[in-house]
Tab-separated table of C-alpha atoms and ligand atoms in Angstrom:
chain	number	residue	atom	x	y	z
A	1	VAL	CA	34.028	-33.570	-15.801
A	2	ASP	CA	31.335	-31.957	-13.691
A	3	GLU	CA	28.121	-30.345	-14.872
A	4	LEU	CA	29.409	-26.749	-14.552
A	5	SER	CA	32.548	-27.440	-16.623
A	6	SER	CA	30.622	-29.071	-19.405
A	7	ARG	CA	28.066	-26.277	-19.534
A	8	LEU	CA	30.883	-23.695	-19.686
A	9	ALA	CA	32.710	-25.773	-22.284
A	10	ARG	CA	29.646	-25.449	-24.493
A	11	VAL	CA	30.049	-21.641	-24.292
A	12	VAL	CA	33.819	-21.230	-24.709
A	13	GLY	CA	35.022	-24.593	-26.025
A	14	PRO	CA	36.562	-27.362	-23.889
A	15	ASP	CA	40.139	-26.025	-24.217
A	16	GLN	CA	39.169	-22.785	-22.499
A	17	VAL	CA	37.825	-24.358	-19.329
A	18	ILE	CA	40.783	-25.119	-17.079
A	19	THR	CA	40.474	-27.605	-14.241
A	20	ASP	CA	44.012	-29.006	-14.193
A	21	ARG	CA	45.313	-28.093	-10.726
A	22	ALA	CA	48.834	-27.382	-11.965
A	23	VAL	CA	47.566	-24.870	-14.539
A	24	LEU	CA	45.058	-23.357	-12.116
A	25	ALA	CA	47.900	-22.448	-9.745
A	26	GLY	CA	48.969	-19.539	-11.952
A	27	TYR	CA	45.525	-17.973	-11.578
A	28	GLU	CA	45.037	-18.758	-7.892
A	29	THR	CA	47.921	-16.860	-6.329
A	30	ASP	CA	48.552	-13.162	-6.596
A	31	TRP	CA	51.787	-11.649	-7.783
A	32	THR	CA	53.281	-11.178	-4.313
A	33	GLY	CA	52.296	-14.585	-2.967
A	34	ARG	CA	50.304	-12.960	-0.159
A	35	PHE	CA	46.835	-13.702	-1.499
A	36	ALA	CA	45.838	-17.152	-2.663
A	37	GLY	CA	42.745	-19.335	-2.747
A	38	ARG	CA	41.219	-22.243	-4.584
A	39	ALA	CA	39.412	-21.726	-7.882
A	40	ARG	CA	36.611	-24.079	-8.877
A	41	LEU	CA	37.926	-23.660	-12.408
A	42	VAL	CA	39.237	-20.994	-14.781
A	43	VAL	CA	37.236	-20.027	-17.838
A	44	ARG	CA	38.724	-18.053	-20.702
A	45	PRO	CA	36.081	-16.558	-23.015
A	46	ALA	CA	37.136	-15.096	-26.357
A	47	ASP	CA	34.703	-12.202	-26.628
A	48	ARG	CA	31.816	-10.308	-25.094
A	49	ASP	CA	29.155	-12.808	-26.091
A	50	GLU	CA	31.095	-15.654	-24.521
A	51	VAL	CA	31.503	-13.556	-21.360
A	52	ALA	CA	27.720	-13.145	-21.274
A	53	GLY	CA	27.271	-16.889	-21.769
A	54	VAL	CA	29.706	-17.673	-18.953
A	55	LEU	CA	27.942	-15.301	-16.560
A	56	LEU	CA	24.534	-16.817	-17.331
A	57	VAL	CA	25.818	-20.331	-16.615
A	58	CYS	CA	27.463	-19.194	-13.352
A	59	ARG	CA	24.362	-17.315	-12.249
A	60	ASP	CA	22.208	-20.326	-12.951
A	61	ALA	CA	24.598	-22.538	-10.965
A	62	ARG	CA	24.877	-19.902	-8.196
A	63	VAL	CA	28.655	-19.909	-8.374
A	64	ALA	CA	30.530	-16.702	-7.607
A	65	VAL	CA	32.824	-15.233	-10.252
A	66	VAL	CA	36.203	-13.547	-9.841
A	67	PRO	CA	37.135	-11.534	-12.956
A	68	GLN	CA	40.882	-11.534	-13.607
A	69	GLY	CA	43.129	-9.597	-15.980
A	70	GLY	CA	46.919	-9.799	-15.919
A	71	ASN	CA	46.969	-10.875	-12.264
A	72	THR	CA	49.351	-8.090	-11.309
A	73	GLY	CA	47.040	-6.769	-8.578
A	74	LEU	CA	48.419	-6.249	-5.092
A	75	VAL	CA	45.309	-6.323	-2.856
A	76	GLY	CA	43.879	-9.777	-3.525
A	77	GLY	CA	41.017	-8.432	-5.664
A	78	GLY	CA	41.660	-10.675	-8.657
A	79	VAL	CA	42.415	-14.072	-7.166
A	80	PRO	CA	39.866	-16.609	-5.886
A	81	ARG	CA	39.198	-17.055	-2.206
A	82	ASP	CA	36.723	-19.845	-1.847
A	83	GLY	CA	36.026	-22.021	-4.867
A	84	GLU	CA	34.859	-19.277	-7.228
A	85	VAL	CA	35.035	-19.457	-11.005
A	86	VAL	CA	37.930	-17.310	-12.225
A	87	LEU	CA	36.874	-15.497	-15.385
A	88	SER	CA	40.062	-14.604	-17.229
A	89	LEU	CA	39.674	-11.667	-19.630
A	90	ARG	CA	43.117	-12.062	-21.168
A	91	ARG	CA	41.862	-13.306	-24.530
A	92	LEU	CA	39.833	-10.113	-25.037
A	93	ASP	CA	42.931	-8.282	-26.236
A	94	ARG	CA	41.759	-6.722	-29.484
A	95	LEU	CA	43.161	-3.298	-30.339
A	96	GLY	CA	40.778	-1.178	-32.372
A	97	PRO	CA	41.947	1.421	-34.879
A	98	VAL	CA	43.271	4.661	-33.397
A	99	ASP	CA	40.909	7.537	-34.128
A	100	PRO	CA	43.354	10.369	-34.846
A	101	ILE	CA	40.692	13.071	-34.878
A	102	ALA	CA	39.215	12.283	-31.483
A	103	GLY	CA	42.554	11.002	-30.158
A	104	GLN	CA	40.885	7.847	-28.875
A	105	VAL	CA	41.048	4.094	-29.241
A	106	THR	CA	38.805	1.202	-28.198
A	107	VAL	CA	40.601	-1.828	-26.777
A	108	GLY	CA	39.578	-5.145	-25.291
A	109	ALA	CA	39.671	-5.390	-21.506
A	110	GLY	CA	42.441	-7.991	-21.753
A	111	ALA	CA	44.840	-5.827	-23.783
A	112	THR	CA	48.018	-5.157	-21.838
A	113	LEU	CA	49.145	-1.639	-21.038
A	114	ALA	CA	52.339	-2.191	-23.053
A	115	ALA	CA	50.358	-3.323	-26.105
A	116	VAL	CA	48.136	-0.241	-25.917
A	117	ARG	CA	51.131	2.058	-25.579
A	118	ARG	CA	52.858	0.475	-28.602
A	119	HIS	CA	49.613	0.683	-30.570
A	120	ALA	CA	49.187	4.378	-29.718
A	121	ALA	CA	52.849	5.084	-30.515
A	122	ALA	CA	52.430	3.588	-33.989
A	123	ALA	CA	49.788	6.272	-34.588
A	124	GLY	CA	52.042	9.032	-33.226
A	125	LEU	CA	50.212	9.223	-29.901
A	126	ASP	CA	50.693	7.909	-26.379
A	127	PHE	CA	48.573	6.606	-23.512
A	128	GLY	CA	48.545	8.811	-20.408
A	129	VAL	CA	49.005	6.129	-17.760
A	130	ASP	CA	52.191	4.138	-17.284
A	131	LEU	CA	53.384	1.809	-14.533
A	132	ALA	CA	56.053	-0.790	-13.868
A	133	ALA	CA	53.820	-3.851	-14.514
A	134	ARG	CA	53.087	-2.594	-18.043
A	135	GLU	CA	53.909	-5.848	-19.850
A	136	SER	CA	51.305	-7.873	-17.902
A	137	ALA	CA	48.753	-5.456	-16.428
A	138	THR	CA	45.579	-5.320	-18.506
A	139	ILE	CA	43.471	-2.268	-19.271
A	140	GLY	CA	40.395	-3.932	-17.731
A	141	GLY	CA	42.173	-4.514	-14.436
A	142	MET	CA	43.611	-1.021	-14.480
A	143	VAL	CA	40.154	0.498	-14.964
A	144	ASN	CA	38.757	-1.677	-12.189
A	145	THR	CA	41.355	-0.429	-9.690
A	146	ASN	CA	41.520	3.119	-11.046
A	147	ALA	CA	45.246	2.502	-11.415
A	148	GLY	CA	47.539	5.513	-11.195
A	149	GLY	CA	51.224	4.922	-11.811
A	150	ILE	CA	54.055	7.247	-12.678
A	151	ARG	CA	52.413	9.975	-14.788
A	152	VAL	CA	49.351	10.940	-12.761
A	153	LEU	CA	50.603	14.452	-12.144
A	154	ARG	CA	50.574	15.076	-15.907
A	155	TRP	CA	47.658	13.031	-17.257
A	156	GLY	CA	45.636	11.857	-14.265
A	157	SER	CA	44.805	8.301	-13.213
A	158	MET	CA	42.800	5.737	-15.218
A	159	ARG	CA	39.603	7.612	-14.390
A	160	ALA	CA	40.784	10.504	-16.537
A	161	GLN	CA	41.547	8.245	-19.533
A	162	VAL	CA	38.282	6.309	-19.770
A	163	VAL	CA	35.825	7.882	-22.203
A	164	GLY	CA	33.654	4.822	-22.800
A	165	ALA	CA	33.176	1.205	-21.832
A	166	GLU	CA	31.380	-2.004	-22.605
A	167	ALA	CA	30.478	-4.338	-19.748
A	168	VAL	CA	28.327	-7.404	-19.221
A	169	LEU	CA	25.920	-7.679	-16.292
A	170	THR	CA	25.495	-10.982	-14.496
A	171	ASP	CA	22.148	-11.556	-16.256
A	172	GLY	CA	23.862	-11.293	-19.633
A	173	ARG	CA	22.658	-7.787	-20.486
A	174	VAL	CA	25.271	-5.543	-22.055
A	175	LEU	CA	26.023	-1.954	-21.111
A	176	ARG	CA	27.617	-0.378	-24.164
A	177	ARG	CA	28.809	3.227	-24.264
A	178	LEU	CA	31.784	3.317	-26.595
A	179	ALA	CA	31.131	6.484	-28.611
A	180	GLY	CA	33.602	8.450	-26.500
A	181	LEU	CA	31.701	11.699	-26.925
A	182	PRO	CA	33.876	14.443	-25.448
A	183	LYS	CA	30.738	16.308	-24.483
A	184	ASP	CA	27.766	14.420	-23.087
A	185	SER	CA	25.393	15.915	-20.581
A	186	THR	CA	22.794	13.177	-20.165
A	187	GLY	CA	22.800	12.123	-16.556
A	188	TYR	CA	24.490	9.551	-14.334
A	189	ASP	CA	28.009	8.542	-15.322
A	190	LEU	CA	27.574	4.756	-15.507
A	191	VAL	CA	30.920	4.198	-17.202
A	192	GLY	CA	32.552	6.254	-14.453
A	193	THR	CA	30.864	4.049	-11.855
A	194	LEU	CA	32.758	1.068	-13.251
A	195	VAL	CA	36.100	2.818	-12.736
A	196	GLY	CA	37.437	1.592	-9.405
A	197	SER	CA	34.593	-0.918	-8.989
A	198	GLU	CA	37.080	-3.811	-8.611
A	199	GLY	CA	35.030	-6.318	-10.568
A	200	THR	CA	32.071	-6.074	-8.204
A	201	LEU	CA	29.465	-4.563	-10.541
A	202	ALA	CA	29.855	-5.983	-14.051
A	203	VAL	CA	32.484	-7.645	-16.204
A	204	LEU	CA	34.290	-5.083	-18.314
A	205	THR	CA	34.868	-6.323	-21.862
A	206	ALA	CA	36.056	-3.223	-23.765
A	207	VAL	CA	37.215	0.271	-22.948
A	208	ARG	CA	37.461	3.420	-25.020
A	209	LEU	CA	40.527	5.403	-24.030
A	210	ARG	CA	41.680	8.938	-24.472
A	211	LEU	CA	45.162	9.191	-25.982
A	212	VAL	CA	47.666	11.971	-25.385
A	213	PRO	CA	50.394	13.600	-27.495
A	214	ARG	CA	53.811	12.009	-27.635
A	215	PRO	CA	56.397	14.491	-26.381
A	216	ARG	CA	59.238	15.126	-28.823
A	217	ARG	CA	61.914	15.673	-26.204
A	218	GLN	CA	62.229	13.794	-22.941
A	219	VAL	CA	64.616	14.206	-20.055
A	220	THR	CA	64.962	12.229	-16.833
A	221	ALA	CA	66.896	13.295	-13.763
A	222	THR	CA	67.703	11.559	-10.513
A	223	LEU	CA	68.425	14.063	-7.768
A	224	ALA	CA	69.945	13.291	-4.396
A	225	VAL	CA	68.385	15.219	-1.531
A	226	ALA	CA	68.471	15.114	2.267
A	227	ASP	CA	64.923	13.999	2.985
A	228	THR	CA	61.294	13.995	1.868
A	229	VAL	CA	60.733	17.669	2.698
A	230	ALA	CA	63.744	18.656	0.602
A	231	ALA	CA	62.425	16.480	-2.228
A	232	GLN	CA	59.090	18.310	-2.054
A	233	ARG	CA	60.841	21.702	-2.192
A	234	VAL	CA	62.844	20.649	-5.257
A	235	LEU	CA	59.691	19.274	-6.855
A	236	ALA	CA	57.909	22.595	-6.344
A	237	SER	CA	60.741	24.459	-7.994
A	238	VAL	CA	61.016	22.221	-11.087
A	239	ARG	CA	57.237	22.152	-11.400
A	240	ALA	CA	57.209	25.925	-11.613
A	241	GLY	CA	60.346	26.379	-13.699
A	242	VAL	CA	60.606	23.468	-16.144
A	243	PRO	CA	58.028	22.695	-18.844
A	244	GLY	CA	56.481	19.245	-19.221
A	245	LEU	CA	56.891	17.691	-15.765
A	246	THR	CA	55.457	14.173	-16.097
A	247	SER	CA	56.763	12.144	-13.141
A	248	ALA	CA	58.132	12.831	-9.668
A	249	GLU	CA	59.096	9.633	-7.860
A	250	ILE	CA	60.771	9.214	-4.504
A	251	PHE	CA	62.870	6.383	-3.094
A	252	TYR	CA	65.427	5.963	-0.351
A	253	ALA	CA	68.887	4.506	0.260
A	254	ASP	CA	67.852	1.039	1.460
A	255	GLY	CA	65.378	0.495	-1.406
A	256	LEU	CA	67.951	1.567	-3.977
A	257	ARG	CA	70.518	-0.790	-2.469
A	258	ILE	CA	68.144	-3.770	-2.747
A	259	VAL	CA	67.289	-2.888	-6.354
A	260	CYS	CA	70.948	-2.576	-7.324
A	261	ASP	CA	71.928	-5.792	-5.488
A	262	THR	CA	69.134	-7.959	-6.884
A	263	GLN	CA	69.487	-6.672	-10.448
A	264	SER	CA	73.266	-6.251	-10.432
A	265	ILE	CA	73.042	-2.663	-11.648
A	266	ALA	CA	75.027	0.389	-10.596
A	267	PRO	CA	73.454	3.116	-8.425
A	268	PRO	CA	73.079	6.605	-9.930
A	269	PHE	CA	75.925	8.079	-7.846
A	270	ARG	CA	79.170	6.849	-6.328
A	271	THR	CA	78.146	8.279	-2.979
A	272	SER	CA	75.088	6.927	-1.196
A	273	TYR	CA	72.465	9.489	-0.204
A	274	THR	CA	69.426	9.131	2.024
A	275	THR	CA	66.757	10.253	-0.432
A	276	TYR	CA	66.352	10.240	-4.200
A	277	LEU	CA	63.923	12.212	-6.340
A	278	LEU	CA	63.453	11.046	-9.913
A	279	VAL	CA	61.845	13.614	-12.186
A	280	ASP	CA	60.843	13.096	-15.786
A	281	PHE	CA	59.851	15.706	-18.365
A	282	GLY	CA	58.354	15.530	-21.839
A	283	ALA	CA	57.899	18.585	-24.025
A	284	GLU	CA	58.105	19.966	-27.559
A	285	ASP	CA	61.450	21.658	-26.874
A	286	ASP	CA	64.275	20.143	-24.863
A	287	PRO	CA	63.523	20.804	-21.175
A	288	THR	CA	67.184	20.245	-20.193
A	289	PRO	CA	68.347	23.908	-20.179
A	290	ALA	CA	65.394	24.930	-18.003
A	291	LEU	CA	66.054	21.976	-15.718
A	292	ALA	CA	69.736	22.832	-15.400
A	293	ALA	CA	68.841	26.437	-14.611
A	294	ALA	CA	66.283	25.388	-11.997
A	295	LEU	CA	68.802	23.112	-10.283
A	296	ALA	CA	71.862	25.384	-10.522
A	297	SER	CA	70.749	27.770	-7.818
A	298	ARG	CA	69.653	25.065	-5.336
A	299	ASP	CA	71.907	23.949	-2.515
A	300	ASP	CA	69.420	21.274	-1.427
A	301	VAL	CA	70.190	19.208	-4.544
A	302	LEU	CA	73.223	17.264	-3.347
A	303	ASP	CA	73.939	15.450	-6.573
A	304	SER	CA	72.254	14.984	-9.948
A	305	ALA	CA	72.267	12.606	-12.897
A	306	ILE	CA	70.561	13.832	-16.041
A	307	ALA	CA	69.693	11.664	-19.036
A	308	THR	CA	68.211	12.613	-22.375
A	309	ASP	CA	68.810	9.575	-24.577
A	310	GLU	CA	66.549	6.561	-24.292
A	311	ALA	CA	69.121	4.106	-22.910
A	312	ALA	CA	70.369	6.450	-20.205
A	313	ARG	CA	66.811	7.391	-19.222
A	314	ARG	CA	65.934	3.717	-18.948
A	315	THR	CA	68.922	3.169	-16.650
A	316	LEU	CA	67.726	5.895	-14.292
A	317	TRP	CA	64.162	4.560	-14.363
A	318	ALA	CA	65.355	1.032	-13.552
A	319	HIS	CA	66.245	2.204	-10.033
A	320	ARG	CA	62.633	3.189	-9.473
A	321	ASP	CA	60.799	0.566	-11.544
A	322	GLY	CA	62.778	-2.256	-9.944
A	323	HIS	CA	61.511	-1.645	-6.412
A	324	THR	CA	58.463	-3.924	-6.422
A	325	GLU	CA	60.342	-6.935	-7.783
A	326	ALA	CA	63.361	-6.301	-5.572
A	327	VAL	CA	61.234	-6.105	-2.433
A	328	ASN	CA	59.716	-9.467	-3.280
A	329	THR	CA	63.111	-11.133	-3.013
A	330	LEU	CA	63.156	-10.308	0.712
A	331	GLY	CA	60.078	-12.409	1.438
A	332	VAL	CA	56.329	-11.952	1.086
A	333	PRO	CA	55.851	-8.237	1.768
A	334	LEU	CA	52.914	-6.517	3.402
A	335	LYS	CA	52.117	-3.838	0.836
A	336	LEU	CA	50.350	-0.707	1.967
A	337	ASP	CA	49.571	1.765	-0.802
A	338	VAL	CA	48.525	4.960	0.927
A	339	GLY	CA	48.201	8.654	0.178
A	340	VAL	CA	48.154	11.744	2.348
A	341	PRO	CA	47.880	15.449	1.489
A	342	ALA	CA	51.271	16.835	0.460
A	343	PRO	CA	51.758	19.136	3.483
A	344	ALA	CA	51.340	16.140	5.839
A	345	LEU	CA	53.607	13.750	3.940
A	346	ALA	CA	56.836	14.145	5.905
A	347	GLU	CA	55.121	13.993	9.292
A	348	PHE	CA	53.200	10.917	8.173
A	349	GLU	CA	56.451	9.345	6.992
A	350	HIS	CA	57.993	9.724	10.459
A	351	GLU	CA	54.943	8.151	12.053
A	352	LEU	CA	54.968	5.305	9.536
A	353	ARG	CA	58.645	4.574	10.155
A	354	ALA	CA	57.996	4.567	13.906
A	355	ILE	CA	55.033	2.174	13.605
A	356	VAL	CA	57.090	-0.308	11.601
A	357	GLU	CA	60.111	0.021	13.872
A	358	VAL	CA	58.079	-0.633	17.012
A	359	ALA	CA	56.696	-3.742	15.302
A	360	GLY	CA	60.246	-4.966	14.794
A	361	ALA	CA	59.772	-5.132	11.031
A	362	ARG	CA	61.619	-3.673	8.058
A	363	LEU	CA	60.199	-0.879	5.913
A	364	VAL	CA	61.073	-0.329	2.276
A	365	LEU	CA	59.445	2.911	1.242
A	366	PHE	CA	59.025	4.465	-2.178
A	367	GLY	CA	56.307	6.177	-4.121
A	368	HIS	CA	54.830	8.924	-6.186
A	369	LEU	CA	55.883	12.181	-4.543
A	370	ALA	CA	53.628	14.622	-6.369
A	371	GLU	CA	50.505	12.722	-5.280
A	372	GLY	CA	51.663	12.122	-1.699
A	373	ASN	CA	51.375	8.418	-2.532
A	374	PHE	CA	53.685	6.149	-0.554
A	375	HIS	CA	54.147	2.429	-1.119
A	376	ALA	CA	54.994	1.091	2.315
A	377	ASN	CA	56.454	-2.391	1.900
A	378	VAL	CA	56.835	-4.117	5.245
A	379	ILE	CA	58.905	-7.257	5.572
A	380	GLY	CA	58.876	-9.463	8.638
A	381	ALA	CA	55.705	-8.149	10.290
A	382	HIS	CA	54.697	-10.693	12.941
A	383	ASP	CA	51.204	-9.279	13.280
A	384	PRO	CA	50.312	-7.774	9.882
A	385	ASP	CA	46.725	-6.928	10.858
A	386	THR	CA	47.694	-4.846	13.877
A	387	LEU	CA	50.383	-3.081	11.893
A	388	THR	CA	47.997	-2.423	8.988
A	389	ASP	CA	45.414	-1.110	11.426
A	390	ALA	CA	47.882	1.372	12.913
A	391	VAL	CA	48.945	2.613	9.473
A	392	MET	CA	45.363	2.891	8.180
A	393	ARG	CA	44.348	4.902	11.252
A	394	ALA	CA	47.317	7.225	10.842
A	395	VAL	CA	46.434	7.759	7.184
A	396	ALA	CA	42.842	8.603	8.083
A	397	ARG	CA	43.973	11.046	10.776
A	398	TYR	CA	46.015	12.959	8.205
A	399	GLY	CA	43.011	13.144	5.864
A	400	GLY	CA	44.528	10.655	3.437
A	401	THR	CA	43.411	7.531	1.623
A	402	ILE	CA	43.925	3.870	2.599
A	403	SER	CA	44.449	3.077	-1.088
A	404	ALA	CA	45.860	5.586	-3.549
A	405	GLU	CA	46.074	3.372	-6.632
A	406	HIS	CA	46.107	-0.372	-5.906
A	407	GLY	CA	42.486	-0.664	-4.823
A	408	VAL	CA	40.831	-1.987	-1.690
A	409	GLY	CA	40.540	-5.661	-2.639
A	410	VAL	CA	40.292	-8.083	0.242
A	411	ALA	CA	43.380	-6.520	1.815
A	412	LYS	CA	41.715	-3.334	3.028
A	413	ALA	CA	37.956	-3.933	2.867
A	414	ARG	CA	37.565	-3.870	6.633
A	415	TRP	CA	39.233	-0.464	6.851
A	416	LEU	CA	37.062	1.179	4.180
A	417	PRO	CA	34.817	2.848	6.814
A	418	LEU	CA	37.852	4.868	7.922
A	419	VAL	CA	37.747	6.850	4.679
A	420	ARG	CA	34.170	6.428	3.425
A	421	SER	CA	31.262	7.830	5.438
A	422	PRO	CA	28.127	5.828	6.351
A	423	VAL	CA	26.200	7.706	3.640
A	424	GLU	CA	28.799	6.756	1.057
A	425	LEU	CA	28.889	3.128	2.191
A	426	GLU	CA	25.090	2.905	1.984
A	427	LEU	CA	25.093	4.332	-1.526
A	428	MET	CA	27.893	1.960	-2.518
A	429	ALA	CA	25.937	-1.020	-1.160
A	430	ALA	CA	22.812	0.126	-3.035
A	431	THR	CA	24.878	0.489	-6.205
A	432	LYS	CA	26.190	-3.049	-5.756
A	433	ARG	CA	22.624	-4.394	-5.363
A	434	ALA	CA	21.439	-2.546	-8.469
A	435	TRP	CA	24.176	-3.911	-10.728
A	436	ASP	CA	24.712	-7.351	-9.209
A	437	PRO	CA	21.564	-8.288	-7.255
A	438	ASP	CA	22.670	-11.882	-6.683
A	439	GLY	CA	26.050	-10.851	-5.285
A	440	LEU	CA	27.793	-13.041	-7.837
A	441	LEU	CA	30.735	-10.821	-8.693
A	442	ASN	CA	33.892	-10.740	-6.570
A	443	PRO	CA	32.308	-11.294	-3.136
A	444	GLY	CA	34.477	-10.068	-0.252
A	445	VAL	CA	36.279	-7.532	-2.416
A	446	LEU	CA	35.987	-3.772	-1.851
A	447	LEU	CA	32.837	-3.674	0.266
A	448	PRO	CA	33.081	-5.010	3.811
A	449	ARG	CA	31.067	-8.245	4.032
B	1	LAC	C1	54.607	1.092	-8.292
B	1	LAC	C2	53.466	0.162	-8.136
B	1	LAC	C3	53.758	-0.945	-7.205
B	1	LAC	O1	54.450	2.268	-8.082
B	1	LAC	O2	52.321	0.836	-7.750
B	1	LAC	O3	55.696	0.608	-8.639
B	2	ZN	ZN1	52.695	2.898	-7.508
């Protein structure tokens, strides 16, 4: 047992310092298998004070720290690269009481999204963000990436849910703003600075979240359309004509086929179509009649499957939710999470398909239509860097973002200057120095080295 392990063991207890290589493996490799590195060790504190103790020991030993939540990240921001200490926040999973008057709750950074949603539901409320990795993704990780998911068009991304936070600085000082005051006009938004900071500024230990009403009636529809432009037209019409639009997701024939094959489930229609738009609504009154009326007059909706009961809705959602896992069965994918302004989406899609085709690789595309957010999954890219470079440059040309919701991580740090100006990069570097002067937290992530 080395000096660092025994000092950390004094903070968290010997059982919570992991050095066994077989156990470390689960913390060292990301979910897709693309990003992996060696950890010096994994430390699992139980609470904020133990987090502070861990950081003080690591600072004293000059060992870099990689904070990790549910390890569902897709850009290499939560796995070690070069012998860092992995600080797992998973044990900080306390769920505070729901405040029904404010419609808020304080949860530990290690609480999973699914646990928070169940907790809110028990109080008659819901949490605004949802995504496929809900059972493992933690709130702390989701705040750190400003995660989006499948309901951004209704409730916004994580940034819009965070009303307070508690975080520990590398010198052990604690930033604590958990009152969740709906109105507060007292200067710089320090909690907001932590949103999307990818573990580079401080270690988040608790978050106060806004909760949203639970809709009484929900309806999900999968609509077959000719292409992305048609999907956008249909989206515009249901947005205007049907109350409670919550999700608008797009996927295509080849992605659906892989999902259905790998999970042995039936597709939504007997006929195969090129493009599928999944829309989901939640409202006080049943949105189905308005939806039926909006669709009846449209000849660009080639087929439709509508579900109102929970089991049938879940079946339709499985076609969309299953994409990430299904893609992984084809090999280690190159995952490019990008966004472009809605009017440019179809043109960008053509360019993207051409880039991947020229590279002799396979593209499985799906995403969040209302936000112009595509998940480009590329399998069999011989030169991933060149391909990524071409896609990032195309995104920037269309005025888009190189990361819509997965974060920058190590995957895209070198392309950050495409979408952030020199002034912004200087201010970001100054922010990093102010919060983490020793550069201890997540080196190599987010900011170009
Ligand atoms: C999704 C994740 C991968 O949209 O962002 O399924
Ligand atoms: Zn997504």
